[in-house]
mmCIF file of C-alpha atoms in Angstrom:
data_model
loop_
_atom_site.group_PDB
_atom_site.id
_atom_site.type_symbol
_atom_site.label_atom_id
_atom_site.label_comp_id
_atom_site.label_asym_id
_atom_site.label_seq_id
_atom_site.Cartn_x
_atom_site.Cartn_y
_atom_site.Cartn_z
ATOM 1 C CA MET A 18 118.110 -40.025 84.354
ATOM 2 C CA PHE A 19 115.163 -41.783 86.009
ATOM 3 C CA GLY A 20 115.207 -45.584 85.786
ATOM 4 C CA SER A 21 112.832 -48.382 86.885
ATOM 5 C CA PHE A 22 112.653 -49.610 90.489
ATOM 6 C CA ASN A 23 110.522 -51.749 92.695
ATOM 7 C CA LEU A 24 108.522 -50.530 95.736
ATOM 8 C CA SER A 25 106.860 -52.653 98.292
ATOM 9 C CA ALA A 26 103.322 -51.998 99.474
ATOM 10 C CA GLY A 27 103.027 -48.885 101.853
ATOM 11 C CA LEU A 28 103.743 -45.282 102.009
ATOM 12 C CA HIS A 29 106.833 -44.112 100.222
ATOM 13 C CA ASN A 30 108.347 -40.613 100.214
ATOM 14 C CA LEU A 31 110.135 -39.654 97.005
ATOM 15 C CA THR A 32 112.322 -36.759 96.146
ATOM 16 C CA ILE A 33 112.529 -35.825 92.335
ATOM 17 C CA LYS A 34 114.804 -33.142 91.137
ATOM 18 C CA VAL A 35 113.661 -31.312 87.991
ATOM 19 C CA ALA A 36 116.516 -30.249 85.860
ATOM 20 C CA ASP A 37 117.015 -26.986 84.094
ATOM 21 C CA ARG A 38 115.489 -26.727 80.671
ATOM 22 C CA ARG A 39 114.179 -24.086 78.349
ATOM 23 C CA PRO A 40 110.275 -23.344 78.454
ATOM 24 C CA PHE A 41 108.145 -25.458 76.270
ATOM 25 C CA VAL A 42 111.112 -27.331 74.628
ATOM 26 C CA ASP A 43 111.494 -30.900 76.103
ATOM 27 C CA GLN A 44 111.527 -34.547 75.274
ATOM 28 C CA ALA A 45 108.786 -37.088 76.100
ATOM 29 C CA TYR A 46 110.791 -38.916 78.731
ATOM 30 C CA ASN A 47 110.518 -35.832 81.017
ATOM 31 C CA LEU A 48 106.829 -35.718 81.012
ATOM 32 C CA ILE A 49 106.076 -37.824 84.116
ATOM 33 C CA ILE A 50 108.658 -36.018 86.226
ATOM 34 C CA ASP A 51 107.272 -32.622 85.125
ATOM 35 C CA ALA A 52 103.707 -33.695 85.779
ATOM 36 C CA PHE A 53 104.555 -34.336 89.361
ATOM 37 C CA ALA A 54 106.557 -31.160 89.800
ATOM 38 C CA LEU A 55 104.539 -28.599 87.803
ATOM 39 C CA THR A 56 100.863 -29.390 87.905
ATOM 40 C CA THR A 57 100.164 -26.577 90.504
ATOM 41 C CA GLU A 58 102.286 -23.974 88.774
ATOM 42 C CA ASP A 59 101.660 -21.714 85.858
ATOM 43 C CA PRO A 60 104.609 -22.157 83.337
ATOM 44 C CA ARG A 61 103.816 -18.802 81.828
ATOM 45 C CA TYR A 62 105.244 -17.155 84.886
ATOM 46 C CA ARG A 63 107.543 -19.700 86.585
ATOM 47 C CA PHE A 64 109.501 -22.550 85.406
ATOM 48 C CA ALA A 65 111.327 -25.500 87.029
ATOM 49 C CA ASN A 66 115.046 -24.677 87.835
ATOM 50 C CA GLY A 67 116.568 -27.428 89.832
ATOM 51 C CA ARG A 68 113.965 -27.416 92.478
ATOM 52 C CA CYS A 69 112.840 -30.533 94.261
ATOM 53 C CA ALA A 70 109.289 -31.931 94.435
ATOM 54 C CA GLU A 71 108.322 -33.997 97.519
ATOM 55 C CA ILE A 72 105.873 -36.720 96.531
ATOM 56 C CA ALA A 73 104.130 -39.209 98.791
ATOM 57 C CA VAL A 74 103.119 -42.571 97.029
ATOM 58 C CA GLU A 75 100.684 -44.923 98.746
ATOM 59 C CA LEU A 76 100.845 -48.345 97.119
ATOM 60 C CA SER A 77 98.533 -50.230 99.430
ATOM 61 C CA GLN A 78 95.506 -48.185 98.423
ATOM 62 C CA GLU A 79 93.561 -49.087 95.330
ATOM 63 C CA LEU A 80 91.679 -46.193 93.717
ATOM 64 C CA GLY A 81 89.792 -48.112 91.046
ATOM 65 C CA THR A 82 89.871 -48.056 87.340
ATOM 66 C CA PHE A 83 90.967 -44.702 85.729
ATOM 67 C CA GLU A 84 88.882 -43.947 82.687
ATOM 68 C CA PRO A 85 89.959 -41.099 80.350
ATOM 69 C CA ARG A 86 87.524 -38.285 79.945
ATOM 70 C CA LEU A 87 87.796 -38.129 76.150
ATOM 71 C CA ASN A 88 85.387 -35.653 74.700
ATOM 72 C CA PHE A 89 86.340 -32.685 72.567
ATOM 73 C CA SER A 90 84.912 -29.144 71.858
ATOM 74 C CA GLU A 91 85.585 -27.514 68.547
ATOM 75 C CA GLY A 92 85.933 -23.804 67.965
ATOM 76 C CA GLY A 93 84.196 -21.633 65.461
ATOM 77 C CA TYR A 94 86.597 -22.242 62.552
ATOM 78 C CA SER A 95 84.707 -22.401 59.189
ATOM 79 C CA GLU A 96 87.127 -25.108 58.124
ATOM 80 C CA VAL A 97 85.174 -27.537 60.368
ATOM 81 C CA THR A 98 82.604 -27.870 57.656
ATOM 82 C CA SER A 99 85.096 -29.443 55.238
ATOM 83 C CA PRO A 100 85.859 -33.233 55.159
ATOM 84 C CA ASP A 101 89.651 -31.991 54.795
ATOM 85 C CA PHE A 102 89.427 -30.656 58.285
ATOM 86 C CA TRP A 103 88.349 -34.013 59.619
ATOM 87 C CA SER A 104 90.087 -36.691 57.498
ATOM 88 C CA PRO A 105 93.573 -36.325 59.330
ATOM 89 C CA ILE A 106 92.043 -36.687 62.858
ATOM 90 C CA VAL A 107 89.155 -39.068 62.446
ATOM 91 C CA PRO A 108 91.544 -42.225 62.820
ATOM 92 C CA MET A 109 93.139 -40.871 65.945
ATOM 93 C CA LEU A 110 89.703 -39.965 67.367
ATOM 94 C CA LYS A 111 88.479 -43.364 66.756
ATOM 95 C CA LYS A 112 91.570 -44.928 68.279
ATOM 96 C CA ILE A 113 91.225 -43.104 71.492
ATOM 97 C CA LYS A 114 87.406 -43.816 71.726
ATOM 98 C CA VAL A 115 86.110 -40.395 71.904
ATOM 99 C CA LYS A 116 82.386 -40.221 73.007
ATOM 100 C CA TYR A 117 81.087 -36.826 72.224
ATOM 101 C CA ILE A 118 82.363 -33.836 69.994
ATOM 102 C CA ARG A 119 80.951 -30.388 70.560
ATOM 103 C CA ILE A 120 80.243 -28.189 67.575
ATOM 104 C CA ASP A 121 78.939 -24.572 67.690
ATOM 105 C CA HIS A 122 77.808 -22.000 65.005
ATOM 106 C CA VAL A 123 75.158 -24.602 64.289
ATOM 107 C CA PHE A 124 72.370 -22.127 63.379
ATOM 108 C CA ASP A 125 73.950 -18.887 62.196
ATOM 109 C CA ASP A 126 74.803 -18.324 58.579
ATOM 110 C CA SER A 127 78.605 -18.520 58.855
ATOM 111 C CA HIS A 128 78.863 -22.390 58.851
ATOM 112 C CA TYR A 129 75.947 -24.597 57.824
ATOM 113 C CA GLY A 130 73.431 -22.227 56.243
ATOM 114 C CA ILE A 131 70.542 -24.313 57.546
ATOM 115 C CA VAL A 132 67.871 -21.679 57.812
ATOM 116 C CA ARG A 133 66.160 -19.791 55.025
ATOM 117 C CA ARG A 134 62.851 -18.305 54.244
ATOM 118 C CA ASP A 135 60.883 -19.128 51.199
ATOM 119 C CA ASN A 136 58.855 -16.628 48.992
ATOM 120 C CA ALA A 137 55.905 -17.070 51.390
ATOM 121 C CA GLY A 138 58.055 -16.200 54.504
ATOM 122 C CA LYS A 139 57.986 -19.731 55.791
ATOM 123 C CA LEU A 140 61.223 -20.994 57.336
ATOM 124 C CA THR A 141 62.823 -23.987 55.565
ATOM 125 C CA TYR A 142 65.736 -26.024 56.754
ATOM 126 C CA ASN A 143 68.674 -27.437 54.688
ATOM 127 C CA TRP A 144 70.711 -30.011 56.797
ATOM 128 C CA LEU A 145 73.201 -31.044 53.982
ATOM 129 C CA LYS A 146 76.340 -29.258 55.267
ATOM 130 C CA LEU A 147 75.690 -30.222 58.949
ATOM 131 C CA ASP A 148 75.048 -33.844 58.048
ATOM 132 C CA ARG A 149 78.354 -34.006 56.246
ATOM 133 C CA VAL A 150 80.050 -33.093 59.558
ATOM 134 C CA ILE A 151 77.924 -35.554 61.478
ATOM 135 C CA GLU A 152 79.161 -38.197 59.233
ATOM 136 C CA GLN A 153 82.706 -37.411 60.087
ATOM 137 C CA ILE A 154 81.878 -37.463 63.918
ATOM 138 C CA VAL A 155 80.142 -40.707 63.513
ATOM 139 C CA ALA A 156 83.079 -42.221 61.504
ATOM 140 C CA ALA A 157 85.281 -41.309 64.588
ATOM 141 C CA GLY A 158 82.987 -43.418 66.730
ATOM 142 C CA ALA A 159 81.539 -40.421 68.531
ATOM 143 C CA LYS A 160 78.293 -38.558 68.751
ATOM 144 C CA PRO A 161 77.659 -34.775 68.165
ATOM 145 C CA TYR A 162 77.210 -32.490 71.209
ATOM 146 C CA PHE A 163 75.296 -29.428 70.046
ATOM 147 C CA SER A 164 76.111 -25.838 70.995
ATOM 148 C CA MET A 165 72.913 -24.319 69.773
ATOM 149 C CA SER A 166 74.216 -21.066 68.494
ATOM 150 C CA TYR A 167 74.018 -18.556 66.953
ATOM 151 C CA MET A 168 71.008 -16.737 65.424
ATOM 152 C CA PRO A 169 70.267 -17.197 61.707
ATOM 153 C CA SER A 170 70.023 -13.725 59.959
ATOM 154 C CA VAL A 171 66.364 -14.353 58.928
ATOM 155 C CA MET A 172 65.360 -14.757 62.614
ATOM 156 C CA ALA A 173 67.640 -12.306 64.425
ATOM 157 C CA THR A 174 66.699 -8.929 65.809
ATOM 158 C CA ASN A 175 70.090 -7.420 65.555
ATOM 159 C CA GLY A 176 72.659 -9.715 64.012
ATOM 160 C CA THR A 177 74.236 -13.133 64.669
ATOM 161 C CA TYR A 178 74.497 -12.682 68.528
ATOM 162 C CA SER A 179 70.975 -11.257 69.210
ATOM 163 C CA PRO A 180 67.775 -12.655 70.396
ATOM 164 C CA PRO A 181 65.212 -14.055 67.891
ATOM 165 C CA LYS A 182 62.459 -11.812 66.520
ATOM 166 C CA ASP A 183 59.975 -14.596 67.297
ATOM 167 C CA TYR A 184 60.753 -17.049 70.155
ATOM 168 C CA GLU A 185 58.163 -19.549 68.921
ATOM 169 C CA GLN A 186 60.123 -19.821 65.731
ATOM 170 C CA TRP A 187 63.340 -20.198 67.636
ATOM 171 C CA GLN A 188 61.586 -23.056 69.436
ATOM 172 C CA GLN A 189 60.446 -24.558 66.089
ATOM 173 C CA LEU A 190 64.053 -24.538 64.794
ATOM 174 C CA CYS A 191 65.425 -26.217 68.023
ATOM 175 C CA ALA A 192 62.729 -28.918 67.782
ATOM 176 C CA ALA A 193 63.539 -29.372 63.999
ATOM 177 C CA LEU A 194 67.189 -29.955 64.835
ATOM 178 C CA ALA A 195 66.333 -32.647 67.463
ATOM 179 C CA LEU A 196 63.781 -34.257 65.285
ATOM 180 C CA HIS A 197 66.344 -34.557 62.359
ATOM 181 C CA MET A 198 68.795 -36.226 64.590
ATOM 182 C CA ARG A 199 66.248 -38.677 65.859
ATOM 183 C CA GLU A 200 64.583 -39.557 62.399
ATOM 184 C CA ASN A 201 67.651 -39.340 60.100
ATOM 185 C CA TRP A 202 70.405 -40.412 62.318
ATOM 186 C CA ASN A 203 68.492 -42.462 64.923
ATOM 187 C CA PHE A 204 70.465 -40.745 67.791
ATOM 188 C CA ALA A 205 69.286 -40.974 71.369
ATOM 189 C CA ASP A 206 70.709 -39.244 74.459
ATOM 190 C CA LEU A 207 72.337 -36.318 72.496
ATOM 191 C CA TYR A 208 73.406 -33.262 74.355
ATOM 192 C CA TYR A 209 71.689 -29.976 73.392
ATOM 193 C CA GLU A 210 73.407 -26.905 74.981
ATOM 194 C CA VAL A 211 71.524 -23.755 74.565
ATOM 195 C CA TRP A 212 73.956 -20.950 73.209
ATOM 196 C CA ASN A 213 77.631 -20.349 73.934
ATOM 197 C CA GLU A 214 78.929 -17.928 76.580
ATOM 198 C CA PRO A 215 75.818 -15.677 76.718
ATOM 199 C CA ASP A 216 77.495 -13.868 79.598
ATOM 200 C CA LEU A 217 79.921 -12.294 77.132
ATOM 201 C CA LYS A 218 78.723 -9.248 75.247
ATOM 202 C CA GLY A 219 80.613 -10.631 72.190
ATOM 203 C CA PHE A 220 78.410 -13.599 71.965
ATOM 204 C CA TRP A 221 75.059 -12.437 73.256
ATOM 205 C CA LYS A 222 73.530 -8.920 72.788
ATOM 206 C CA GLY A 223 70.421 -9.570 74.771
ATOM 207 C CA THR A 224 69.819 -9.464 78.622
ATOM 208 C CA GLN A 225 70.169 -12.273 81.058
ATOM 209 C CA GLU A 226 66.417 -12.428 81.221
ATOM 210 C CA GLU A 227 66.267 -12.745 77.457
ATOM 211 C CA TYR A 228 68.751 -15.522 77.532
ATOM 212 C CA PHE A 229 66.489 -17.315 80.121
ATOM 213 C CA GLN A 230 63.622 -17.013 77.672
ATOM 214 C CA LEU A 231 65.763 -18.121 74.954
ATOM 215 C CA TYR A 232 66.658 -21.279 76.954
ATOM 216 C CA ARG A 233 62.947 -21.894 77.931
ATOM 217 C CA TYR A 234 61.722 -21.957 74.414
ATOM 218 C CA ALA A 235 64.650 -24.136 73.207
ATOM 219 C CA ALA A 236 64.166 -26.673 76.021
ATOM 220 C CA GLN A 237 60.400 -27.012 75.433
ATOM 221 C CA GLY A 238 61.043 -27.445 71.731
ATOM 222 C CA ILE A 239 63.599 -30.088 71.995
ATOM 223 C CA ARG A 240 61.620 -31.977 74.589
ATOM 224 C CA SER A 241 58.596 -32.017 72.577
ATOM 225 C CA VAL A 242 60.214 -34.174 69.941
ATOM 226 C CA ASP A 243 62.846 -36.281 71.845
ATOM 227 C CA ALA A 244 62.243 -37.591 75.381
ATOM 228 C CA THR A 245 65.822 -38.917 75.570
ATOM 229 C CA ALA A 246 67.553 -35.518 74.736
ATOM 230 C CA LYS A 247 69.856 -34.045 77.291
ATOM 231 C CA ILE A 248 69.239 -30.375 77.529
ATOM 232 C CA GLY A 249 71.239 -27.765 79.347
ATOM 233 C CA GLY A 250 73.316 -24.632 79.593
ATOM 234 C CA PRO A 251 74.160 -21.889 80.167
ATOM 235 C CA ALA A 252 77.699 -22.578 78.785
ATOM 236 C CA THR A 253 78.974 -19.407 80.451
ATOM 237 C CA ALA A 254 82.590 -18.134 80.426
ATOM 238 C CA ARG A 255 82.279 -16.986 83.942
ATOM 239 C CA SER A 256 80.357 -18.341 87.002
ATOM 240 C CA SER A 257 78.325 -15.397 87.868
ATOM 241 C CA TRP A 258 75.203 -16.424 85.813
ATOM 242 C CA LEU A 259 75.014 -20.032 87.164
ATOM 243 C CA ASP A 260 73.137 -19.322 90.227
ATOM 244 C CA PRO A 261 70.446 -17.166 88.750
ATOM 245 C CA PHE A 262 70.071 -19.483 85.764
ATOM 246 C CA LEU A 263 69.702 -22.596 87.991
ATOM 247 C CA SER A 264 67.302 -20.743 90.178
ATOM 248 C CA TYR A 265 65.236 -19.680 87.114
ATOM 249 C CA VAL A 266 64.831 -23.190 85.715
ATOM 250 C CA ARG A 267 64.159 -24.676 89.059
ATOM 251 C CA THR A 268 61.366 -22.159 89.969
ATOM 252 C CA ASN A 269 59.807 -22.390 86.586
ATOM 253 C CA ASN A 270 60.095 -26.056 86.153
ATOM 254 C CA ILE A 271 62.039 -25.900 82.974
ATOM 255 C CA PRO A 272 63.762 -29.069 81.483
ATOM 256 C CA LEU A 273 67.462 -29.222 82.747
ATOM 257 C CA ASP A 274 69.585 -32.291 82.433
ATOM 258 C CA PHE A 275 72.902 -30.680 82.814
ATOM 259 C CA VAL A 276 74.523 -27.356 83.764
ATOM 260 C CA SER A 277 77.540 -26.159 81.795
ATOM 261 C CA TRP A 278 80.317 -23.670 81.947
ATOM 262 C CA HIS A 279 83.802 -23.012 80.650
ATOM 263 C CA ASN A 280 87.193 -22.651 82.330
ATOM 264 C CA TYR A 281 90.724 -21.763 81.216
ATOM 265 C CA LYS A 282 91.942 -20.610 84.558
ATOM 266 C CA LEU A 283 94.571 -22.716 86.447
ATOM 267 C CA GLY A 284 93.907 -23.581 90.033
ATOM 268 C CA VAL A 285 90.178 -22.983 90.106
ATOM 269 C CA TYR A 286 88.458 -26.003 88.655
ATOM 270 C CA HIS A 287 87.727 -27.570 92.062
ATOM 271 C CA TYR A 288 86.359 -24.221 93.447
ATOM 272 C CA GLN A 289 83.989 -23.884 90.439
ATOM 273 C CA ILE A 290 82.796 -27.474 90.772
ATOM 274 C CA GLU A 291 82.260 -27.114 94.486
ATOM 275 C CA TYR A 292 80.393 -23.789 94.004
ATOM 276 C CA VAL A 293 77.947 -25.430 91.487
ATOM 277 C CA GLN A 294 77.545 -28.366 93.843
ATOM 278 C CA ARG A 295 76.401 -26.053 96.666
ATOM 279 C CA ILE A 296 73.865 -24.331 94.457
ATOM 280 C CA LEU A 297 72.482 -27.647 93.364
ATOM 281 C CA GLY A 298 72.324 -28.845 96.876
ATOM 282 C CA ARG A 299 70.453 -25.723 97.942
ATOM 283 C CA LEU A 300 67.858 -25.861 94.988
ATOM 284 C CA GLN A 301 67.188 -29.539 95.408
ATOM 285 C CA PHE A 302 66.260 -30.484 91.842
ATOM 286 C CA GLN A 303 63.973 -33.576 91.584
ATOM 287 C CA THR A 304 66.752 -35.121 89.315
ATOM 288 C CA GLN A 305 70.227 -33.791 89.934
ATOM 289 C CA PRO A 306 71.543 -32.086 86.807
ATOM 290 C CA GLU A 307 74.862 -33.301 85.434
ATOM 291 C CA MET A 308 77.812 -30.911 85.586
ATOM 292 C CA ILE A 309 79.711 -30.328 82.302
ATOM 293 C CA ILE A 310 82.726 -28.145 81.782
ATOM 294 C CA SER A 311 82.029 -27.813 77.976
ATOM 295 C CA GLU A 312 85.245 -25.999 77.173
ATOM 296 C CA TRP A 313 88.474 -26.403 79.084
ATOM 297 C CA ASN A 314 92.185 -26.138 78.481
ATOM 298 C CA PHE A 315 95.270 -24.484 79.575
ATOM 299 C CA ASP A 316 94.586 -21.509 77.475
ATOM 300 C CA ALA A 317 91.782 -20.609 74.906
ATOM 301 C CA ALA A 318 94.158 -19.026 72.433
ATOM 302 C CA GLN A 319 96.308 -20.865 69.971
ATOM 303 C CA VAL A 320 99.607 -20.520 71.999
ATOM 304 C CA SER A 321 102.741 -22.737 72.212
ATOM 305 C CA HIS A 322 102.256 -23.794 75.835
ATOM 306 C CA ASN A 323 99.052 -25.565 74.883
ATOM 307 C CA ASP A 324 101.178 -28.078 72.952
ATOM 308 C CA SER A 325 103.740 -28.418 75.784
ATOM 309 C CA PHE A 326 104.505 -30.973 78.455
ATOM 310 C CA TYR A 327 103.223 -28.431 80.934
ATOM 311 C CA ASN A 328 99.745 -28.680 79.527
ATOM 312 C CA ALA A 329 100.038 -32.470 79.528
ATOM 313 C CA ALA A 330 100.674 -32.386 83.181
ATOM 314 C CA HIS A 331 97.878 -29.877 83.604
ATOM 315 C CA ALA A 332 95.412 -32.104 81.697
ATOM 316 C CA ALA A 333 96.376 -35.155 83.779
ATOM 317 C CA GLU A 334 95.705 -33.207 87.020
ATOM 318 C CA ILE A 335 92.259 -31.942 85.806
ATOM 319 C CA ILE A 336 91.221 -35.256 84.424
ATOM 320 C CA SER A 337 92.012 -36.828 87.805
ATOM 321 C CA LEU A 338 89.930 -34.079 89.535
ATOM 322 C CA TYR A 339 86.933 -34.776 87.144
ATOM 323 C CA HIS A 340 87.146 -38.359 88.414
ATOM 324 C CA ALA A 341 87.253 -37.405 92.074
ATOM 325 C CA LYS A 342 84.353 -34.889 91.492
ATOM 326 C CA GLY A 343 82.085 -37.195 89.256
ATOM 327 C CA LEU A 344 82.264 -35.123 86.061
ATOM 328 C CA VAL A 345 81.883 -37.677 83.303
ATOM 329 C CA ASN A 346 81.617 -35.709 80.096
ATOM 330 C CA PRO A 347 83.818 -32.572 80.144
ATOM 331 C CA LEU A 348 84.947 -31.365 76.684
ATOM 332 C CA PHE A 349 88.501 -30.441 76.070
ATOM 333 C CA PHE A 350 88.998 -27.375 73.761
ATOM 334 C CA GLY A 351 89.928 -27.794 70.928
ATOM 335 C CA ILE A 352 89.995 -30.908 68.839
ATOM 336 C CA LYS A 353 92.359 -29.275 66.196
ATOM 337 C CA ASP A 354 94.124 -25.960 65.777
ATOM 338 C CA GLY A 355 92.537 -23.322 63.538
ATOM 339 C CA PRO A 356 93.858 -22.121 60.189
ATOM 340 C CA GLY A 357 97.448 -21.114 60.159
ATOM 341 C CA ALA A 358 98.346 -22.463 63.586
ATOM 342 C CA ARG A 359 100.735 -25.104 64.299
ATOM 343 C CA GLU A 360 99.174 -28.442 64.470
#
């Protein structure tokens, strides 16, 4: 096996042979070797079978402190509203010092049931179920990161994933959430991300222009009650909306503190980051927006290789890339498997 050894300062070339093994079944002591050998490969198609990995180690160069990027994004499981979902993982989250936990389905009827209309037709808000989840996030030593989705039935034009009937009421709802977080929780510097993957038909039934309007009203509402809030989007699944979205907010002087997107594809992270950097460089925002990949993982599905040493190697590589590119708050998806999945 692989024992300890001493290396003097300078450049060293190592050759590590990765032994045969079954996919996704391994022991912890193989993790580091596999991380070296497999970070650029997709284990769903190719596996290490006795190949050699050539590695150059430069011990005379100091790279500085490596800080983990420990933020998480949770999926749309209704179980997230129950304390039973959180109780097993809160101690672990606190131990590893998570900073932000992203939650979605904040506004639609499926999770928190915040929005109702009274007999006079006026909107009313009930924060009880949401506050119970915020309690769990705070107990973990973290802050909530809000994916402001989706549309409450009493406000929707055509179901959960549709634009609002009245954009000013949407603005009021967004402002009410931010105000509740300030007044009842005394939070500052919270992230408010407008919607989730609006470039996918399954999550947004409106047009791109209607999403831009949705963003504008949300941003104006949040900023009106919380000057410290960090407002952004579009949290797209693909990169095609990023340029027109950024151009829209820049041209119309709409608040934008961060630009966000999602990625589950191997080997494209650095291209996406550099693509966004080029757009930001061209548009010349007065204050440069933060870049956030608000969902990332090896695979978005609940599959075995998400729990494998291959994904551990992949995560180590991507976190290192975040350091190099200056991404401070990416959010790993997800914090816990959904119902019926292996934990």
